[in-house]
Coordinates of C-alpha atoms in Angstrom, one line a residue:
Chain A
X1 CA 105.9 89.5 98.9
X2 CA 103.4 91.1 96.4
X3 CA 99.6 91.2 97.5
X4 CA 98.4 87.9 95.5
X5 CA 94.5 89.4 95.7
X6 CA 95.7 92.6 93.0
X7 CA 96.1 90.1 90.3
X8 CA 94.3 85.9 89.4
X9 CA 96.6 83.5 91.0
X10 CA 98.3 81.2 88.3
X11 CA 97.8 77.7 90.7
X12 CA 94.3 78.1 92.2
X13 CA 94.5 74.7 93.1
X14 CA 97.9 73.0 93.4
X15 CA 95.2 69.6 92.5
X16 CA 93.1 70.5 90.0
X17 CA 91.1 67.4 89.7
X18 CA 91.1 67.5 85.5
X19 CA 95.1 67.6 85.8
X20 CA 96.2 65.6 88.8
X21 CA 97.2 62.5 89.4
X22 CA 96.6 60.3 91.9
X23 CA 99.2 57.4 93.6
X24 CA 97.5 54.1 93.4
X25 CA 101.1 52.4 94.1
X26 CA 104.7 52.9 95.1
X27 CA 107.8 51.5 94.7
X28 CA 111.8 52.3 95.9
X29 CA 113.6 50.6 92.7
X30 CA 116.7 51.5 93.6
X31 CA 118.6 53.0 96.8
X32 CA 122.6 53.7 95.7
X33 CA 125.3 55.8 97.7
X34 CA 123.6 59.0 96.6
X35 CA 120.7 58.7 94.9
X36 CA 117.2 56.7 95.7
X37 CA 114.4 56.3 92.8
X38 CA 111.3 55.8 93.1
X39 CA 108.6 54.4 90.3
X40 CA 104.8 54.8 91.6
X41 CA 101.6 53.7 89.2
X42 CA 99.5 56.8 89.2
X43 CA 96.1 57.0 87.8
X44 CA 95.2 60.2 85.9
X45 CA 92.3 62.1 85.8
X46 CA 90.2 59.7 83.6
X47 CA 90.8 56.9 85.9
X48 CA 93.7 55.4 83.2
X49 CA 97.1 54.4 85.2
X50 CA 100.4 55.4 84.2
X51 CA 104.3 55.3 85.4
X52 CA 106.1 57.8 87.3
X53 CA 109.8 56.9 87.7
X54 CA 111.4 59.7 90.2
X55 CA 114.2 60.8 92.2
X56 CA 114.5 61.1 95.9
X57 CA 115.9 63.7 97.4
X58 CA 115.7 65.4 100.5
X59 CA 115.4 68.8 99.6
X60 CA 118.5 71.7 99.6
X61 CA 119.6 75.1 100.0
X62 CA 121.3 77.9 97.9
X63 CA 122.6 80.9 98.9
X64 CA 123.2 84.2 97.6
X65 CA 126.3 86.1 99.3
X66 CA 126.5 89.8 99.0
X67 CA 130.0 91.2 99.9
X68 CA 129.6 95.0 101.0
X69 CA 131.1 96.2 97.8
X70 CA 128.4 94.3 95.6
X71 CA 130.6 91.4 94.3
X72 CA 128.2 87.9 94.8
X73 CA 130.2 85.1 95.7
X74 CA 130.3 82.1 94.0
X75 CA 132.0 78.2 93.5
X76 CA 134.1 76.8 90.9
X77 CA 133.0 72.9 90.7
X78 CA 133.5 70.0 89.0
X79 CA 130.1 68.6 87.9
X80 CA 130.8 64.7 87.0
X81 CA 127.2 64.6 85.5
X82 CA 127.9 67.4 82.7
X83 CA 131.7 66.6 82.4
X84 CA 132.9 70.2 83.1
X85 CA 133.8 72.5 85.7
X86 CA 130.9 75.0 86.7
X87 CA 130.3 78.3 88.5
X88 CA 127.4 78.1 91.1
X89 CA 126.2 79.3 94.1
X90 CA 127.0 78.2 97.3
X91 CA 124.3 74.8 97.5
X92 CA 123.6 71.9 99.9
X93 CA 121.6 69.1 100.7
X94 CA 119.4 69.3 104.1
X95 CA 120.7 67.1 106.5
X96 CA 118.1 64.8 108.4
X97 CA 116.1 67.8 110.9
X98 CA 117.7 70.4 109.7
X99 CA 115.8 73.7 109.1
X100 CA 116.8 75.8 106.0
X101 CA 118.3 78.5 108.1
X102 CA 120.8 76.3 109.6
X103 CA 122.2 74.6 106.2
X104 CA 122.5 78.2 104.3
X105 CA 124.5 78.6 107.5
X106 CA 126.4 76.1 107.0
X107 CA 127.0 75.3 104.0
X108 CA 128.1 79.0 103.5
X109 CA 130.7 78.6 106.4
X110 CA 131.8 75.0 105.0
X111 CA 132.6 75.9 101.0
X112 CA 133.9 79.0 101.4
X113 CA 134.2 79.8 104.8
X114 CA 132.2 82.9 105.1
X115 CA 129.9 83.8 108.0
X116 CA 126.9 86.5 107.5
X117 CA 125.4 89.0 109.9
X118 CA 122.3 89.2 107.5
X119 CA 119.9 86.9 106.1
X120 CA 116.7 86.9 103.9
X121 CA 114.8 83.8 102.6
X122 CA 113.6 84.8 99.4
X123 CA 111.6 81.9 97.8
X124 CA 112.0 77.8 96.3
X125 CA 113.0 76.5 92.8
X126 CA 111.9 73.2 92.2
X127 CA 115.2 71.8 90.0
X128 CA 113.9 69.1 87.7
X129 CA 109.6 68.6 88.0
X130 CA 110.0 65.8 85.5
X131 CA 112.4 63.5 87.4
X132 CA 112.8 64.8 91.0
X133 CA 111.0 65.7 94.1
X134 CA 113.5 68.0 95.3
X135 CA 113.2 72.2 96.6
X136 CA 115.7 74.5 96.6
X137 CA 115.3 76.9 99.2
X138 CA 117.1 80.3 98.0
X139 CA 118.2 82.5 100.7
X140 CA 120.5 86.0 100.2
X141 CA 123.3 86.7 102.7
X142 CA 125.3 89.9 103.4
X143 CA 127.2 91.8 105.8
X144 CA 129.9 88.9 105.1
X145 CA 133.2 88.0 107.4
X146 CA 135.7 85.7 105.6
X147 CA 137.1 82.8 107.9
X148 CA 138.4 79.8 107.2
X149 CA 136.7 77.0 104.9
X150 CA 135.8 72.9 105.9
X151 CA 135.1 71.2 103.0
X152 CA 133.9 67.3 103.3
X153 CA 136.3 64.7 102.2
X154 CA 136.9 64.7 98.8
X155 CA 135.4 68.1 98.3
X156 CA 137.3 70.4 95.5
X157 CA 136.0 73.8 94.5
X158 CA 137.3 77.5 94.2
X159 CA 135.7 80.6 95.8
X160 CA 135.2 83.6 93.2
X161 CA 134.2 86.9 94.1
X162 CA 132.5 88.2 90.9
X163 CA 130.8 91.7 90.4
X164 CA 127.0 91.2 89.5
X165 CA 127.3 92.9 85.9
X166 CA 130.4 90.3 85.1
X167 CA 128.3 87.8 86.1
X168 CA 125.3 88.1 84.1
X169 CA 127.8 88.8 80.8
X170 CA 128.9 85.6 81.2
X171 CA 125.4 84.1 81.1
X172 CA 124.9 86.1 78.7
X173 CA 128.0 84.3 76.5
X174 CA 126.7 80.9 77.6
X175 CA 129.9 80.5 80.1
X176 CA 127.2 79.9 83.4
X177 CA 124.8 77.6 82.7
X178 CA 123.7 76.3 86.2
X179 CA 120.0 76.2 86.7
X180 CA 119.7 77.3 89.9
X181 CA 122.0 80.3 89.5
X182 CA 120.3 81.4 86.3
X183 CA 117.2 81.2 88.9
X184 CA 119.4 83.2 92.3
X185 CA 120.3 85.7 89.6
X186 CA 116.5 86.8 88.7
X187 CA 115.7 86.6 92.2
X188 CA 119.3 89.4 92.7
X189 CA 118.3 91.0 89.5
X190 CA 115.0 91.7 90.9
X191 CA 116.1 92.5 94.4
X192 CA 118.4 94.7 93.5
X193 CA 116.1 97.1 91.2
X194 CA 114.0 97.1 94.3
X195 CA 110.9 95.8 92.5
X196 CA 111.0 92.3 95.0
X197 CA 112.0 93.3 98.9
X198 CA 113.9 91.0 100.8
X199 CA 112.6 90.7 104.1
X200 CA 116.8 90.7 106.1
X201 CA 117.1 89.8 109.6
X202 CA 120.0 89.0 112.1
X203 CA 121.6 85.8 112.1
X204 CA 120.6 85.3 115.8
X205 CA 116.8 85.8 114.9
X206 CA 117.2 83.3 112.6
X207 CA 118.6 81.3 114.6
X208 CA 116.1 81.4 117.2
X209 CA 113.5 80.0 114.6
X210 CA 111.7 77.4 114.4
X211 CA 111.4 76.0 110.5
X212 CA 107.9 76.5 110.5
X213 CA 108.5 79.8 111.5
X214 CA 111.4 80.3 109.5
X215 CA 108.7 79.1 106.3
X216 CA 106.4 81.9 107.8
X217 CA 108.2 84.8 107.3
X218 CA 108.0 87.6 106.3
Chain B
X1 CA 126.9 87.7 72.2
X2 CA 128.9 89.9 74.7
X3 CA 132.8 89.6 73.5
X4 CA 134.0 87.6 76.3
X5 CA 137.7 88.8 75.8
X6 CA 136.4 92.2 77.6
X7 CA 136.5 90.0 80.9
X8 CA 138.4 87.7 82.5
X9 CA 136.4 83.8 81.7
X10 CA 134.8 82.5 84.7
X11 CA 135.5 79.0 83.1
X12 CA 138.9 79.3 81.7
X13 CA 139.5 75.7 81.2
X14 CA 136.0 73.1 81.6
X15 CA 138.8 70.3 83.2
X16 CA 141.0 72.6 85.5
X17 CA 143.6 69.6 86.6
X18 CA 142.9 70.9 90.0
X19 CA 139.3 69.5 90.4
X20 CA 139.2 67.7 86.9
X21 CA 137.5 64.1 87.7
X22 CA 137.9 60.8 85.8
X23 CA 136.6 58.1 84.6
X24 CA 137.5 54.8 86.2
X25 CA 134.6 52.8 85.7
X26 CA 131.3 52.9 83.9
X27 CA 127.9 50.9 84.7
X28 CA 124.4 51.5 83.7
X29 CA 122.6 50.9 87.3
X30 CA 119.1 50.9 86.1
X31 CA 116.8 51.4 83.1
X32 CA 113.3 52.3 83.5
X33 CA 110.2 53.5 81.8
X34 CA 111.6 56.9 81.7
X35 CA 114.7 56.9 83.5
X36 CA 118.2 55.5 83.0
X37 CA 120.6 56.0 85.6
X38 CA 124.3 55.3 86.1
X39 CA 126.9 54.7 88.8
X40 CA 130.7 55.6 87.8
X41 CA 134.1 55.1 89.5
X42 CA 136.0 58.2 89.6
X43 CA 139.6 58.8 89.9
X44 CA 139.9 62.5 92.2
X45 CA 143.0 64.6 91.0
X46 CA 144.5 63.7 94.3
X47 CA 144.1 60.1 92.5
X48 CA 141.6 58.1 95.3
X49 CA 138.7 56.7 94.1
X50 CA 134.7 58.1 94.2
X51 CA 131.2 56.8 93.1
X52 CA 129.2 59.3 90.7
X53 CA 125.4 58.1 90.6
X54 CA 123.2 60.4 87.9
X55 CA 120.0 60.5 86.0
X56 CA 121.2 60.1 81.5
X57 CA 119.0 62.4 80.0
X58 CA 119.1 63.3 75.9
X59 CA 118.5 66.4 76.4
X60 CA 115.4 68.7 76.0
X61 CA 114.9 72.2 74.5
X62 CA 112.2 75.0 76.4
X63 CA 110.7 77.7 74.2
X64 CA 109.6 81.5 75.5
X65 CA 107.1 82.1 73.3
X66 CA 106.4 85.7 72.9
X67 CA 102.9 86.8 71.3
X68 CA 102.3 90.0 69.8
X69 CA 100.7 92.1 72.3
X70 CA 104.1 90.9 74.5
X71 CA 101.8 87.8 76.7
X72 CA 104.2 85.0 76.9
X73 CA 102.9 81.5 76.6
X74 CA 102.8 79.2 79.6
X75 CA 101.8 75.8 80.4
X76 CA 99.9 74.1 84.1
X77 CA 100.6 71.1 84.5
X78 CA 100.7 68.3 87.4
X79 CA 104.1 67.4 88.2
X80 CA 103.9 64.3 89.5
X81 CA 107.5 64.1 92.0
X82 CA 106.5 67.4 93.2
X83 CA 102.6 66.5 94.1
X84 CA 101.4 69.7 92.5
X85 CA 100.5 71.5 89.4
X86 CA 103.0 73.5 88.0
X87 CA 103.5 76.9 85.4
X88 CA 106.1 76.3 82.8
X89 CA 107.0 77.3 79.4
X90 CA 106.4 74.4 77.1
X91 CA 109.8 72.1 77.1
X92 CA 110.3 68.2 75.4
X93 CA 113.1 66.1 75.2
X94 CA 115.2 65.6 72.2
X95 CA 113.5 62.9 70.3
X96 CA 116.9 60.3 68.6
X97 CA 118.7 62.4 65.7
X98 CA 116.2 65.6 66.5
X99 CA 117.8 68.9 66.3
X100 CA 116.8 71.8 68.9
X101 CA 115.4 73.7 66.4
X102 CA 113.2 70.8 65.0
X103 CA 112.6 70.0 69.0
X104 CA 111.4 73.4 69.8
X105 CA 109.7 73.8 66.7
X106 CA 107.6 70.2 67.3
X107 CA 106.7 71.2 71.8
X108 CA 105.8 74.4 70.7
X109 CA 103.2 73.0 68.3
X110 CA 101.9 70.2 69.8
X111 CA 101.7 71.5 73.5
X112 CA 100.0 75.0 72.5
X113 CA 98.9 74.7 69.3
X114 CA 101.1 77.5 68.6
X115 CA 103.6 78.1 65.2
X116 CA 106.2 80.9 65.2
X117 CA 107.6 82.6 62.4
X118 CA 110.8 84.5 64.1
X119 CA 112.9 81.9 66.2
X120 CA 116.3 82.8 68.2
X121 CA 118.5 80.2 69.8
X122 CA 119.6 82.0 73.4
X123 CA 121.2 79.6 75.4
X124 CA 121.0 76.5 77.9
X125 CA 121.3 75.8 80.8
X126 CA 122.2 72.3 83.1
X127 CA 118.8 71.7 85.5
X128 CA 120.5 69.6 88.4
X129 CA 124.4 69.0 88.1
X130 CA 124.6 67.0 90.6
X131 CA 122.9 64.2 89.5
X132 CA 121.7 64.7 86.2
X133 CA 123.7 65.4 82.8
X134 CA 120.3 66.9 81.1
X135 CA 120.3 70.1 79.2
X136 CA 117.6 72.6 78.0
X137 CA 118.5 74.6 75.3
X138 CA 117.0 78.0 75.6
X139 CA 114.5 79.5 72.4
X140 CA 112.5 82.2 72.0
X141 CA 109.8 82.2 69.7
X142 CA 107.2 85.2 67.8
X143 CA 105.2 86.5 65.6
X144 CA 103.2 83.1 66.8
X145 CA 99.8 81.9 64.9
X146 CA 97.4 80.0 67.0
X147 CA 96.1 76.4 65.7
X148 CA 95.3 72.8 67.3
X149 CA 97.4 71.0 69.6
X150 CA 98.3 67.3 69.3
X151 CA 99.3 66.2 73.1
X152 CA 100.6 62.5 73.2
X153 CA 98.7 60.6 74.8
X154 CA 98.0 60.7 78.5
X155 CA 99.5 64.1 78.6
X156 CA 97.4 66.8 80.2
X157 CA 97.9 71.0 80.2
X158 CA 96.2 74.0 80.2
X159 CA 97.8 76.6 78.0
X160 CA 97.9 80.3 79.1
X161 CA 98.6 83.7 77.7
X162 CA 100.3 85.7 80.9
X163 CA 101.3 89.6 80.7
X164 CA 105.3 89.0 82.0
X165 CA 104.8 91.8 85.1
X166 CA 101.9 89.5 86.2
X167 CA 104.4 86.5 85.7
X168 CA 107.5 88.1 87.6
X169 CA 105.0 88.9 90.3
X170 CA 104.0 85.3 90.8
X171 CA 107.4 84.3 90.5
X172 CA 108.4 86.8 93.6
X173 CA 104.8 85.7 95.3
X174 CA 106.1 82.2 95.7
X175 CA 104.0 80.6 92.6
X176 CA 105.7 80.0 90.4
X177 CA 109.1 77.9 91.2
X178 CA 109.7 75.8 88.6
X179 CA 113.7 76.0 87.8
X180 CA 114.0 76.2 83.9
X181 CA 110.8 78.6 83.7
X182 CA 112.8 81.0 86.4
X183 CA 115.9 80.7 84.6
X184 CA 113.7 81.8 81.4
X185 CA 112.9 84.5 83.0
X186 CA 116.0 85.7 83.6
X187 CA 116.7 85.4 79.8
X188 CA 113.4 87.1 78.8
X189 CA 114.3 90.6 81.4
X190 CA 117.4 90.7 79.8
X191 CA 116.5 90.4 76.6
X192 CA 113.8 92.9 77.5
X193 CA 115.7 95.6 78.6
X194 CA 118.2 95.0 75.5
X195 CA 121.0 94.2 77.4
X196 CA 121.6 90.3 75.9
X197 CA 120.5 90.8 71.9
X198 CA 118.6 87.8 70.4
X199 CA 120.0 86.7 67.0
X200 CA 116.6 86.4 65.3
X201 CA 115.7 84.3 61.9
X202 CA 113.1 82.8 60.1
X203 CA 111.4 79.3 60.5
X204 CA 112.6 78.6 57.2
X205 CA 115.9 79.6 58.5
X206 CA 116.2 77.6 61.1
X207 CA 114.8 74.4 59.4
X208 CA 117.0 74.7 56.8
X209 CA 120.5 74.6 58.7
X210 CA 122.5 71.9 60.0
X211 CA 122.2 71.0 63.6
X212 CA 126.1 71.8 64.2
X213 CA 125.1 75.3 62.2
X214 CA 122.7 75.9 64.4
X215 CA 124.6 75.3 67.6
X216 CA 127.2 78.4 65.9
X217 CA 124.4 80.7 65.7
X218 CA 125.2 83.6 66.0

């Protein structure tokens, strides 16, 4: 969104020869109900071998839903791995063949009941680069209308509408610690200040767009 | 750091009865060179059973190193799971029995060569609450002196000093996508603006403190 030519790129090459690792062997070593685990052997830049273990993930989408009065829609959900209820923006995994926009619209409606007239694709984050290939697309939604939720079987969550200042205070106080939600708040704060402009489009426009075209916006 | 009594807590109870899940069975189903995988059976609030699979992680520390001229010290490192070089703040896993501060000081010195006279504990983030119990403590370091690196065998990374505005532009442009680094930038931005004050202490003071006392600061 900013002009990348105005400064030196921080990652001029995704595979710099002095850092890049090359796949030598690959194996799926575990496949459970939800997680798949890979164990690959790689060649380091000096030719030596090393083992890399990581979770294979289909990718996900997170939505930052902004109500007309400025409050943000969030969820309170029990997250068993960390043994506590967490505050987080709505998010969910991509279904096979699903576009990021379709996933964003579906997850927002299913989990919170809200539908949005206008959407913008902000960016992407990688939550656990040491041990997962997961990416999370970050989308903003506005012009929201409340409706009925349709939770998955066994899914339980509270829906909250929180003023942004209160949410930021809760981060500072250590009450909100979900990584993707903190990354989304960095986006929200810079969008709200005008530093990072978003390309808003009508939902119908996004729906008509092929996934590759979605990724090329703006 | 803010007065939590000034607003309603977003997570009044870590284990709200209508959301909390209770462990019924637990099993370690895979133990590799780096990752351990758990597969637990839980009881949902309505008594039904569900399976929860997740990575067990020792926890980690990330450092936001601020040079006297305001630039931030970052690393460029190849991350095989996402198949690209990533820009990130220095971070590393806790060794058994190691305090968060000792880990922060060690990782900063080993990976970048820098030592810091003053440190502050900002907060914590949970990077992948759907499938990992990992937490990452966020520490700030200032009054930095450059020195010699001591990389682990096979560890390869570039050290960069980047003006914050340039780093934020790179996030907006989609070049910096590491989740923990975006969360750290949310902290940096609010610390820099004065909204979130930090409790800076001399390195020697932190070193003399027991881990439980570190966690109680401020």
